[in-house]
């Protein structure tokens, strides 16, 4: 038996370390949120559209609210929606993708065709349509995003399952008498984890954009709770007067999605996804 | 006369037509018995249907006809949950020890899995049984906390065998169990299979392309070609008195680790015969029988030693 | 003709070098057939590739020592000079013929290429020779089969094509690395007979790498037994089989299953 050829996994490990550090920062901000924000995100001060001062490190917005505090608390809103929505999409995708790929045949055909119908719509249009129809609440936004990303998740799960279910150790488990449900969960799914991790990370990056974009359009959680998308929308009109009000949320959005892209690429190299 | 442990009758597997190709009869009316505590060797070249036969017997492959009875019960007429329960009696050792173990399960969990599935020992006794199994295959019971990749190929195949024996089966299908291993490891595994058979009164269906290995393990041998068994008999009879031209051709081709004899073998000029079917042909077969009346294609050449009249090259007579 | 001295091969795997061939020496005379036998990991394949200066797929390897081919040290040649040796004077046949053939070129084109590149033949002359070669390796209807793609051939036929390519330039040395391991036993016998016949017809030397003592027995005059990167024993094939000296060789020979040996009784 020949040994696998050596691969430069080191770079992947470094990227994953960076990605995890960035993610830890985001999660910390998310959890601590209001307790580390210097002001209440809705507290106003007389100094509106101020630049950075000792009191307000990033300045204030059009009605004198502290920008840093709003960014921190707004991040909590945006990220919570993103994580919960992707977690839902992942759960649905795992169930559908595993069922579809493992059982195969007609079941596979039906599930995949149904998902194709959802997948055929541009993600964004579909999201706008659903939120517009159901109303812009946090719950609806989460549900919408979960629905929109479920087909992609299901496909990511299904593809490796299709080949793993033919591997020898799966047949060995069946020959021992292990039930099909247990085989799917214990012998097939764990082998598919690497590509699923990578894709989940990429979908998280996309979801950040979708969530902020929908909020930007006013389809996100209603005011007064801040979130990065609506902050951008509010600040747009004062862009020339106070550029920080736009740059702040923009940088935050890019940082968050970069986190997941770095993580995805690092994982891809470290776990050697795609070479099997 | 002991009742056979396994009885295979007219087992057939046809793979459906694909991409304009006609359906393939991978296994075509295969019949044989295995007695308790005995080994039947199933030999043939790639594409002969020997692996599919093994999988079909274990109900891991949908069959298109025939029956498989284990301990007197017809597996082909059972519900899938009943078949699952019957797996306690029949087990499988696959060819490639590198891929037939779950790479992310510890050896202890791999060996415990069949015990849990069949509830064959109480939960608190599982570690004890796992250690017992490791000892049975001459492995250190202390190494069960390790993962498969930490073992050599031969050790992994011992673990595969231990898993197969976990639930005290009566019958084990070994599909090319040593062909991925080095020659010294091969002989160790063959010895182990021998010892286990003596100790546990196991029956084996030993599938292999290596005729020398089969000779070392089998009581009886079935030679497969084109989805069919063409010769069946006691190992000594088949190897010393091969009676089907395909068997002769196969045995003739086996290289012998003896320079003078092997040189002579290679120097002999050989015409490669064409083995043809007889399906649909009318008139007498090579043995002078006309099978239009539906009589068996099998012709006895000695006690318990028979050949099929199919696949005889033109001009060759018994 | 081939004189190898102090040959070492060192893999570099993620920064840690590991030596897989330890200062071995061997010779092959013109027209001689020499076998290298050993288990997996013995270094026999790496030794064969050293003579062609080919690193196994996807790895970096450092060679040491001298490989004198007709007095010329192959390890001292630059890559361009080495390309003239490869295929032209030393040719190689591998275990997996599909991996060694170009799937998008007809087998005829692949042999034509060799002949035009190394022998300087014109397109027309090359094709004529290609058809002769295909006939020589036992492919029926060579004019028609020359225009087929590798996937249209069976495993045994592909190996014949690979052998045709290898012998196309009438090399001085043919290296065959487990040439029949992937084949059925009846096909193996055909390929072994073919190699024997071509060796006589072309007068080339043969370096046969195999794990199979049965294959080596009938094919070669001398044998080197390899174990963990060392040559542990060498000698005339009849003497080595009849009276192995090294314990490792003894153990290997004792373990070889023999078709005459019946099952040990219970």
mmCIF file of N, CA, C and O in Angstrom, chain B residues 21-58:
data_model
loop_
_atom_site.group_PDB
_atom_site.id
_atom_site.type_symbol
_atom_site.label_atom_id
_atom_site.label_comp_id
_atom_site.label_asym_id
_atom_site.label_seq_id
_atom_site.Cartn_x
_atom_site.Cartn_y
_atom_site.Cartn_z
ATOM 1 N N UNK B 21 -26.256 -1.087 -23.035
ATOM 2 C CA UNK B 21 -25.670 -2.420 -22.927
ATOM 3 C C UNK B 21 -26.737 -3.386 -22.453
ATOM 4 O O UNK B 21 -27.597 -3.032 -21.653
ATOM 5 N N UNK B 22 -26.673 -4.608 -22.924
ATOM 6 C CA UNK B 22 -27.680 -5.585 -22.503
ATOM 7 C C UNK B 22 -27.506 -5.943 -21.030
ATOM 8 O O UNK B 22 -26.443 -5.708 -20.465
ATOM 9 N N UNK B 23 -28.557 -6.491 -20.408
ATOM 10 C CA UNK B 23 -28.420 -6.916 -19.013
ATOM 11 C C UNK B 23 -27.317 -7.964 -18.886
ATOM 12 O O UNK B 23 -27.062 -8.729 -19.810
ATOM 13 N N UNK B 24 -26.658 -7.962 -17.726
ATOM 14 C CA UNK B 24 -25.556 -8.900 -17.521
ATOM 15 C C UNK B 24 -25.981 -9.950 -16.504
ATOM 16 O O UNK B 24 -26.400 -9.614 -15.399
ATOM 17 N N UNK B 25 -25.868 -11.200 -16.890
ATOM 18 C CA UNK B 25 -26.125 -12.282 -15.930
ATOM 19 C C UNK B 25 -24.843 -12.501 -15.144
ATOM 20 O O UNK B 25 -23.986 -13.287 -15.535
ATOM 21 N N UNK B 26 -24.690 -11.787 -14.037
ATOM 22 C CA UNK B 26 -23.454 -11.876 -13.261
ATOM 23 C C UNK B 26 -23.345 -13.227 -12.570
ATOM 24 O O UNK B 26 -22.260 -13.788 -12.457
ATOM 25 N N UNK B 27 -24.476 -13.718 -12.095
ATOM 26 C CA UNK B 27 -24.518 -15.041 -11.475
ATOM 27 C C UNK B 27 -25.676 -15.772 -12.122
ATOM 28 O O UNK B 27 -26.783 -15.246 -12.213
ATOM 29 N N UNK B 28 -25.408 -16.984 -12.585
ATOM 30 C CA UNK B 28 -26.395 -17.664 -13.410
ATOM 31 C C UNK B 28 -26.621 -19.091 -12.885
ATOM 32 O O UNK B 28 -25.784 -19.962 -13.094
ATOM 33 N N UNK B 29 -27.715 -19.281 -12.185
ATOM 34 C CA UNK B 29 -28.126 -20.606 -11.678
ATOM 35 C C UNK B 29 -26.994 -21.340 -10.958
ATOM 36 O O UNK B 29 -26.604 -22.436 -11.344
ATOM 37 N N UNK B 30 -26.489 -20.709 -9.934
ATOM 38 C CA UNK B 30 -25.413 -21.316 -9.149
ATOM 39 C C UNK B 30 -26.009 -22.135 -8.008
ATOM 40 O O UNK B 30 -26.898 -21.660 -7.304
ATOM 41 N N UNK B 31 -25.561 -23.370 -7.852
ATOM 42 C CA UNK B 31 -26.043 -24.233 -6.768
ATOM 43 C C UNK B 31 -24.868 -24.934 -6.095
ATOM 44 O O UNK B 31 -23.979 -25.426 -6.782
ATOM 45 N N UNK B 32 -24.867 -24.958 -4.792
ATOM 46 C CA UNK B 32 -23.917 -25.798 -4.049
ATOM 47 C C UNK B 32 -24.313 -25.812 -2.583
ATOM 48 O O UNK B 32 -25.167 -25.032 -2.154
ATOM 49 N N UNK B 33 -23.716 -26.728 -1.816
ATOM 50 C CA UNK B 33 -23.967 -26.822 -0.386
ATOM 51 C C UNK B 33 -22.654 -26.632 0.364
ATOM 52 O O UNK B 33 -21.589 -26.916 -0.169
ATOM 53 N N UNK B 34 -22.754 -26.162 1.592
ATOM 54 C CA UNK B 34 -21.588 -26.164 2.480
ATOM 55 C C UNK B 34 -21.985 -26.898 3.753
ATOM 56 O O UNK B 34 -22.996 -26.568 4.377
ATOM 57 N N UNK B 35 -21.199 -27.906 4.133
ATOM 58 C CA UNK B 35 -21.493 -28.681 5.337
ATOM 59 C C UNK B 35 -20.925 -27.976 6.562
ATOM 60 O O UNK B 35 -19.992 -27.176 6.446
ATOM 61 N N UNK B 36 -21.465 -28.256 7.729
ATOM 62 C CA UNK B 36 -20.948 -27.611 8.942
ATOM 63 C C UNK B 36 -19.454 -27.897 9.119
ATOM 64 O O UNK B 36 -18.997 -29.021 8.902
ATOM 65 N N UNK B 37 -18.717 -26.871 9.473
ATOM 66 C CA UNK B 37 -17.291 -27.029 9.747
ATOM 67 C C UNK B 37 -16.426 -27.229 8.521
ATOM 68 O O UNK B 37 -15.259 -27.588 8.639
ATOM 69 N N UNK B 38 -16.982 -27.007 7.325
ATOM 70 C CA UNK B 38 -16.216 -27.230 6.106
ATOM 71 C C UNK B 38 -15.990 -25.917 5.350
ATOM 72 O O UNK B 38 -16.673 -24.934 5.573
ATOM 73 N N UNK B 39 -15.027 -25.954 4.442
ATOM 74 C CA UNK B 39 -14.725 -24.783 3.632
ATOM 75 C C UNK B 39 -14.933 -25.114 2.163
ATOM 76 O O UNK B 39 -14.409 -26.109 1.663
ATOM 77 N N UNK B 40 -15.706 -24.273 1.504
ATOM 78 C CA UNK B 40 -15.814 -24.371 0.047
ATOM 79 C C UNK B 40 -15.029 -23.211 -0.545
ATOM 80 O O UNK B 40 -15.237 -22.054 -0.161
ATOM 81 N N UNK B 41 -14.107 -23.517 -1.431
ATOM 82 C CA UNK B 41 -13.357 -22.474 -2.121
ATOM 83 C C UNK B 41 -14.061 -22.127 -3.418
ATOM 84 O O UNK B 41 -14.454 -23.020 -4.163
ATOM 85 N N UNK B 42 -14.230 -20.832 -3.669
ATOM 86 C CA UNK B 42 -14.860 -20.401 -4.906
ATOM 87 C C UNK B 42 -13.803 -19.641 -5.708
ATOM 88 O O UNK B 42 -13.365 -18.571 -5.300
ATOM 89 N N UNK B 43 -13.362 -20.242 -6.809
ATOM 90 C CA UNK B 43 -12.290 -19.605 -7.577
ATOM 91 C C UNK B 43 -12.805 -19.179 -8.942
ATOM 92 O O UNK B 43 -13.751 -19.746 -9.477
ATOM 93 N N UNK B 44 -12.155 -18.172 -9.487
ATOM 94 C CA UNK B 44 -12.539 -17.682 -10.800
ATOM 95 C C UNK B 44 -11.769 -16.414 -11.064
ATOM 96 O O UNK B 44 -11.138 -15.850 -10.169
ATOM 97 N N UNK B 45 -11.799 -15.955 -12.299
ATOM 98 C CA UNK B 45 -11.077 -14.741 -12.649
ATOM 99 C C UNK B 45 -11.996 -13.536 -12.485
ATOM 100 O O UNK B 45 -13.171 -13.679 -12.159
ATOM 101 N N UNK B 46 -11.454 -12.335 -12.733
ATOM 102 C CA UNK B 46 -12.288 -11.151 -12.580
ATOM 103 C C UNK B 46 -13.465 -11.242 -13.556
ATOM 104 O O UNK B 46 -13.307 -11.689 -14.684
ATOM 105 N N UNK B 47 -14.620 -10.838 -13.075
ATOM 106 C CA UNK B 47 -15.803 -10.891 -13.921
ATOM 107 C C UNK B 47 -16.486 -12.244 -13.948
ATOM 108 O O UNK B 47 -17.487 -12.415 -14.644
ATOM 109 N N UNK B 48 -15.976 -13.214 -13.181
ATOM 110 C CA UNK B 48 -16.597 -14.541 -13.213
ATOM 111 C C UNK B 48 -17.869 -14.574 -12.383
ATOM 112 O O UNK B 48 -18.668 -15.485 -12.522
ATOM 113 N N UNK B 49 -18.055 -13.589 -11.500
ATOM 114 C CA UNK B 49 -19.264 -13.544 -10.672
ATOM 115 C C UNK B 49 -19.054 -14.091 -9.278
ATOM 116 O O UNK B 49 -20.002 -14.218 -8.515
ATOM 117 N N UNK B 50 -17.804 -14.369 -8.897
ATOM 118 C CA UNK B 50 -17.581 -14.996 -7.599
ATOM 119 C C UNK B 50 -17.881 -14.042 -6.443
ATOM 120 O O UNK B 50 -18.516 -14.450 -5.459
ATOM 121 N N UNK B 51 -17.501 -12.768 -6.574
ATOM 122 C CA UNK B 51 -17.787 -11.805 -5.513
ATOM 123 C C UNK B 51 -19.287 -11.550 -5.399
ATOM 124 O O UNK B 51 -19.841 -11.495 -4.302
ATOM 125 N N UNK B 52 -19.944 -11.418 -6.558
ATOM 126 C CA UNK B 52 -21.389 -11.198 -6.541
ATOM 127 C C UNK B 52 -22.103 -12.383 -5.896
ATOM 128 O O UNK B 52 -23.075 -12.208 -5.162
ATOM 129 N N UNK B 53 -21.613 -13.591 -6.142
ATOM 130 C CA UNK B 53 -22.203 -14.772 -5.523
ATOM 131 C C UNK B 53 -22.123 -14.658 -4.002
ATOM 132 O O UNK B 53 -23.112 -14.883 -3.298
ATOM 133 N N UNK B 54 -20.958 -14.284 -3.496
ATOM 134 C CA UNK B 54 -20.778 -14.139 -2.049
ATOM 135 C C UNK B 54 -21.716 -13.098 -1.473
ATOM 136 O O UNK B 54 -22.373 -13.337 -0.453
ATOM 137 N N UNK B 55 -21.839 -11.965 -2.152
ATOM 138 C CA UNK B 55 -22.702 -10.896 -1.644
ATOM 139 C C UNK B 55 -24.169 -11.307 -1.717
ATOM 140 O O UNK B 55 -24.962 -10.963 -0.848
ATOM 141 N N UNK B 56 -24.518 -12.038 -2.782
ATOM 142 C CA UNK B 56 -25.908 -12.469 -2.930
ATOM 143 C C UNK B 56 -26.281 -13.475 -1.845
ATOM 144 O O UNK B 56 -27.383 -13.443 -1.305
ATOM 145 N N UNK B 57 -25.354 -14.351 -1.489
ATOM 146 C CA UNK B 57 -25.623 -15.322 -0.426
ATOM 147 C C UNK B 57 -25.888 -14.596 0.888
ATOM 148 O O UNK B 57 -26.783 -14.936 1.636
ATOM 149 N N UNK B 58 -25.123 -13.536 1.138
ATOM 150 C CA UNK B 58 -25.277 -12.772 2.375
ATOM 151 C C UNK B 58 -26.431 -11.778 2.308
ATOM 152 O O UNK B 58 -26.617 -10.989 3.225
#
